[in-house]
Amino acid sequence: MSEPPAQVDIVTSLTGAFPALEALPTAIVYPALMLVGAVIATLFVSLFGLFAIWLERKVMAHIQCRLGPMEVGRHGWLQTLADGLKLLAKEDLIPKDADKALFILAPIISFTGAFMLYVVIPFGRDVIAADLNVGLLYLAAVGSVEVVGIIMSGWSSNSKWSLFGSMRAAAQVVSYELPLGLSLLPVILLAGSLSTRDICEAQAGWFWNWFLFANPFMPILVVIYVISSIAEVKRAPFDLPEAESELVSGFHTEYSGMRFSIFFLAEYAALFGVSAIASLAFLGGYHTGIPAIDGIGGFLGGLVGVATMIVKSLCFVFLQMWLRFTLPRIRLDQMFHVCYKVLLPFAFVALVGVAVWQSVLPDRSLWFLPR
Amino acid sequence: MTELETPLLRDTAAAESGDVKTEEMILNMGPQHPSTHGVLRVVVRTDGEIVLDCEPHLGFLHRCFEKIAESVNYTQVTPYTDRMDYLMSMGNNLGYCVAVEKLVGEPVPDRAWHIRTIVVELDRIASHLIAIGTYGLDAGALTPFFYALRDREKILRIFEEICGQRLNYNYVRIGGVAYDLPEGVESRILEFCDYFEPKVDEWDRLLTYNGIFIKRVANVGVLPVPLAIDWGVTGPCLRGSGVKRDLRKKPGYGIYDKFDFDVPVGRGEMGTVGDCWDRYIVRVREIRESLKIIRQAVKSLPAGDHLAAWAKRRIRPPKGDAYTKIENARGELGFYIVSDGTDKPFRVKTRGPSFCNIAILPEISRGCMIADLIVIIGSIDIVVGETDR
Amino acid sequence: MDTSQVFAAIRERFGGAIVEENTTNRDPFVKVAPASLHDVMAFLRDDPRFRCDLLSLVSGVDYGDDLGVVYHAESTSLGHVVVVKADLPRAKAEVATVSDLWSAANWHEREAFDLVGITFTGHPNLVRILTAEDWVGHPLRKDYQFPTEYHGIVCEFEGIHDGTWAEHTGEQLG
């Protein structure tokens, strides 16, 4: 591989696309373009939330032998919009004995934590908000911010049930960050860099360059990552924090209306975030895997990259939804057992295996085929 | 309404007044809760997630059935019995009618007994479907519940064809059944049996042998046999602990001695004998046995009256009292009726199986986690309409 | 054991305490004096001829003049059901609890206390079970008067069913 490509971010891409912006003073252009990037990301997260909630309801319905939303819009695609408008119109209730400041702050922090994941996710070769050279480390760090919001919500609700939910959430999310991080370490080994864009670039070319096929230990790591990411976003079978049949609604029992919808949006933002990380770390990110198509440059190439990235992430999203409606919920002590006694040892072994493979057979991939 | 001191709160108050600072929490699984199977209130004392003690509080669905029964005549009591265990209304009707028939002392025609057997067993399947469907929900599996409802819908259609109602049937009457079976319903019942039998295998694949479900449910809430009998537990809860006791096998119980069926018991296949998984699997296997009974009853359905001639007049049993029990989906449903010779009952007392079964909740749930408490309540399978009447 | 053998065994042991032996009723029963009820029930549970280990039902009945308790005890091993009754004077309706013999009696006796007003001496937790804890009166008694109000909620008044509810309570109906 030649020298690493220059770092890009939203500012450089947009100034590259619209050279006229270079004439303006940096003090104005920089923040303005950053704002544009943030707005685009927020729009994407909101639209994705809209789509994902509809998709979840349809997937749930068809797995359960029924139809799901069918009334509002063709096959119910406007249902989420209608629900969102309804939630907006609801009364803003704060329990009398709740800690008001924390109660209001909690969903905002939760959403921010989930939203910050999108800063380093490369949707295309030049479509990234900020190509930090510590991208994966940043992702691991920022993933924990959401938990703070959840603990705050459980505590400030002044309800024992909410407290239960948030304590479970804290324990679960913090525990599963270990196998999550460990399963991403070998990716760094293979790519030679922490930057998410470099990780994607290292998987350029034909699809067998993807890290999934890099060596026999990678499929194990993909499985560990998928399980840990489901636990991180607190979805079934790891939805103890919001165990509907036990804790009514767990940490967001006392939230209603707009505040609840922010929590909801945060969940789907995190869902897409971890799926996007999976696709960029193991499935080549925005590369289609066919060099002829990847070679298309310019606007169309960028669009193809974005579409590929979204499709790959949606595959993981669909997998998570499928698992949610098939499996029962796991219990707290069993959850710890899986994390510390099953996933962690496997992750360590796989990490060592990848390291050994890289040093002994750097030019061989899965099935010992030459790269 | 002031919270009067219950034993649970008394103990905690005493503990907290001492010098020892305990970290115990008193939790209220309030009357409104997604998993208490109705308006049941459970006050739980926990140490973190471990349940130290719990106390069920009843009465939120008390509708004074026994008082009402004293002011209407015998036939008018039957619709009220529907509403007690509303998931197996046919069984409730049967329990009451059998008690009155014992008091009156007259026989019921054979065709009526066959029809009664068919509808009661169909209702047992419908009730067990709800029990295992909601049990999946309690454990977190969202999908099996919908499959249960899908199949139960077919049973409810058959009932609607037979008696016009989907839930509270008032079909089994004193001296027989209200209406004869309509034309062609027998073939539809057999069709349902053929359709439904492979679906029970689907349940086994989806929920029964699912690793996570077994981990949640096996070795939890073990009910030893002496404790069960001491507390008067009956039905699938008792059979789950290994006791092969089913009233349908008793001589003289309707016409069940003509039919060939087995009584499933828990054998501790996945854990300890008498754990939640055993109680669950007993219900699943009972569905298969009920299908057998229905097929045999439909095929041997004789011609005849659907209602005894003596029952078409006003019912005036002789003075005295009688107690009968039937095997309901939840246990032994008993009716104790005292008659003073008039056409209105003097006293009707119901022995609801859920009332007796839920009393063991504190005994079998000490030391489990809150998640397990939900699972245990689900495995006891109560209907609050029956605990409170 | 058939009915005559059951009665003979009980008569042999508790001859003086038996008030009535009824074999003509649909369910033959033996009526004993309240004071010896606990001993009779203990005998039924422990005697090897009876071995009544399952207490099926404890009912309270208001006969109009007196109150009464009815016990249905069953043997899971021997298969018979024994019915024991006791009549209690209305002024002092007390009888010893059998919840020390069968735990099943615990809740049944609470219900009899709640609805019929029979006190079971020695019961570990004799509080109301089906009605609210601070309810007044015993609903299944024949002379029960429904309360006119409960914690400020109007429950009963003359003409409750003739459509004058709103006027009586002063509610504004829309």
Coordinates of C-alpha atoms in Angstrom, one line a residue, chain C:
Chain C
M1 CA -63.6 -46.3 53.9
D2 CA -67.3 -45.9 53.4
T3 CA -69.5 -43.5 55.2
S4 CA -70.6 -45.8 58.1
Q5 CA -67.0 -46.8 58.8
V6 CA -65.9 -43.1 58.8
F7 CA -68.6 -42.1 61.3
A8 CA -67.9 -45.2 63.4
A9 CA -64.2 -44.3 63.7
I10 CA -65.0 -40.7 64.6
R11 CA -67.7 -41.7 67.1
E12 CA -65.4 -44.1 68.7
R13 CA -62.8 -41.4 69.3
F14 CA -64.9 -38.3 69.9
G15 CA -68.3 -39.7 70.9
G16 CA -69.2 -36.8 73.2
A17 CA -68.3 -34.1 70.8
I18 CA -70.5 -35.1 68.0
V19 CA -73.6 -33.0 67.6
E20 CA -75.1 -34.6 64.5
E21 CA -74.3 -37.4 62.0
N22 CA -76.1 -37.0 58.7
T23 CA -76.1 -39.8 56.2
T24 CA -79.1 -38.7 54.2
N25 CA -77.5 -35.6 52.8
R26 CA -75.9 -35.8 49.3
D27 CA -72.5 -35.4 51.1
P28 CA -72.7 -37.2 54.4
F29 CA -71.3 -35.1 57.1
V30 CA -70.5 -35.1 60.8
K31 CA -71.2 -32.0 62.9
V32 CA -69.1 -31.5 66.0
A33 CA -68.9 -29.0 68.8
P34 CA -66.7 -26.1 68.0
A35 CA -64.4 -26.7 71.0
S36 CA -63.3 -30.1 69.8
L37 CA -63.1 -29.2 66.1
H38 CA -59.3 -28.9 66.1
D39 CA -58.8 -32.3 67.7
V40 CA -61.2 -33.9 65.2
M41 CA -59.4 -32.4 62.3
A42 CA -56.0 -33.4 63.7
F43 CA -57.3 -36.9 64.1
L44 CA -58.5 -36.9 60.5
R45 CA -55.1 -35.8 59.3
D46 CA -52.9 -38.1 61.4
D47 CA -54.9 -41.3 61.8
P48 CA -53.7 -44.0 59.3
R49 CA -57.2 -45.0 58.4
F50 CA -58.0 -41.5 57.2
R51 CA -54.7 -39.7 56.2
C52 CA -56.5 -36.6 55.0
D53 CA -53.5 -34.7 53.8
L54 CA -55.3 -32.3 51.4
L55 CA -57.7 -29.7 52.8
S56 CA -59.9 -28.9 49.9
L57 CA -62.2 -26.2 51.3
V58 CA -63.1 -24.3 54.4
S59 CA -66.4 -22.4 54.0
G60 CA -68.1 -20.1 56.3
V61 CA -71.9 -20.2 56.1
D62 CA -74.6 -17.9 57.6
Y63 CA -77.6 -20.1 58.4
G64 CA -79.8 -17.2 59.4
D65 CA -79.7 -17.9 63.1
D66 CA -76.2 -19.2 63.6
L67 CA -73.1 -19.2 61.7
G68 CA -71.2 -22.3 60.6
V69 CA -68.0 -23.6 59.3
V70 CA -67.7 -26.5 56.8
Y71 CA -64.5 -28.4 56.2
H72 CA -63.9 -30.7 53.3
A73 CA -60.8 -32.8 53.8
E74 CA -59.5 -35.3 51.3
S75 CA -57.0 -38.1 51.2
T76 CA -54.7 -38.2 48.2
S77 CA -53.6 -41.7 49.0
L78 CA -56.9 -43.3 50.2
G79 CA -59.2 -41.3 48.0
H80 CA -62.0 -40.4 50.4
V81 CA -63.5 -37.1 51.3
V82 CA -64.6 -36.3 54.9
V83 CA -67.0 -33.5 55.6
V84 CA -66.9 -31.9 59.1
K85 CA -69.2 -29.1 60.2
A86 CA -69.4 -26.9 63.3
D87 CA -72.2 -24.5 64.2
L88 CA -71.1 -21.3 65.9
P89 CA -73.4 -18.9 67.8
R90 CA -73.7 -15.6 66.0
A91 CA -72.8 -13.5 69.1
K92 CA -69.5 -15.3 69.6
A93 CA -68.4 -16.9 66.3
E94 CA -65.0 -18.3 67.3
V95 CA -63.3 -21.6 66.5
A96 CA -59.7 -22.8 66.6
T97 CA -57.7 -22.5 63.4
V98 CA -56.6 -25.5 61.5
S99 CA -53.9 -23.6 59.6
D100 CA -51.3 -25.3 61.9
L101 CA -52.5 -28.7 60.5
W102 CA -52.9 -27.7 56.8
S103 CA -51.3 -24.5 55.5
A104 CA -54.1 -24.4 52.9
A105 CA -56.5 -23.3 55.6
N106 CA -54.6 -20.1 56.1
W107 CA -56.2 -18.2 53.2
H108 CA -59.5 -20.1 53.3
E109 CA -60.0 -19.0 57.0
R110 CA -59.0 -15.4 56.1
E111 CA -61.8 -15.4 53.6
A112 CA -64.3 -16.9 56.0
F113 CA -63.3 -14.2 58.5
D114 CA -63.6 -11.5 55.9
L115 CA -66.9 -12.4 54.3
V116 CA -68.8 -14.2 57.1
G117 CA -67.1 -12.8 60.2
I118 CA -65.9 -16.0 61.9
T119 CA -62.9 -15.6 64.1
F120 CA -60.3 -18.3 64.0
T121 CA -58.3 -18.3 67.2
G122 CA -54.6 -18.9 66.8
H123 CA -54.5 -17.8 63.1
P124 CA -51.1 -16.3 62.3
N125 CA -52.4 -13.4 60.1
L126 CA -56.2 -13.0 60.4
V127 CA -56.7 -9.9 58.2
R128 CA -59.2 -9.4 55.4
I129 CA -58.2 -10.9 52.1
L130 CA -60.9 -10.0 49.5
T131 CA -62.3 -6.8 50.7
A132 CA -60.3 -3.7 51.6
E133 CA -58.4 -3.9 54.9
D134 CA -60.5 -1.2 56.5
W135 CA -63.8 -2.4 55.3
V136 CA -66.6 -2.5 57.8
G137 CA -69.0 -5.4 58.1
H138 CA -69.1 -9.0 56.8
P139 CA -70.7 -9.1 53.3
L140 CA -71.9 -12.6 53.2
R141 CA -73.9 -12.4 56.4
K142 CA -77.7 -12.4 55.8
D143 CA -78.1 -9.2 57.9
Y144 CA -75.3 -7.3 56.1
Q145 CA -76.0 -3.6 55.5
F146 CA -74.1 -2.2 52.6
P147 CA -72.2 0.9 53.7
T148 CA -73.6 4.3 52.6
E149 CA -70.2 5.7 52.0
Y150 CA -66.5 4.6 51.9
H151 CA -63.8 7.2 52.3
G152 CA -66.0 9.9 51.0
I153 CA -67.3 7.8 48.0
V154 CA -71.1 7.6 48.1
C155 CA -72.0 3.9 47.8
E156 CA -75.6 3.4 48.6
F157 CA -78.6 5.5 49.1
E158 CA -82.4 5.3 48.8
G159 CA -83.3 5.2 45.1
I160 CA -79.8 4.3 43.9
H161 CA -81.3 2.7 40.8
D162 CA -83.9 5.3 39.8
G163 CA -81.6 7.6 37.9
T164 CA -81.2 10.4 40.5
W165 CA -77.5 9.7 41.0
A166 CA -76.2 13.0 39.7
E167 CA -78.6 15.0 41.8
H168 CA -77.8 13.1 44.9
T169 CA -74.0 13.4 44.7
G170 CA -74.0 16.8 43.1
E171 CA -72.0 15.6 40.1
Q172 CA -72.0 17.6 36.9
L173 CA -73.0 15.4 34.0
G174 CA -71.9 16.5 30.6

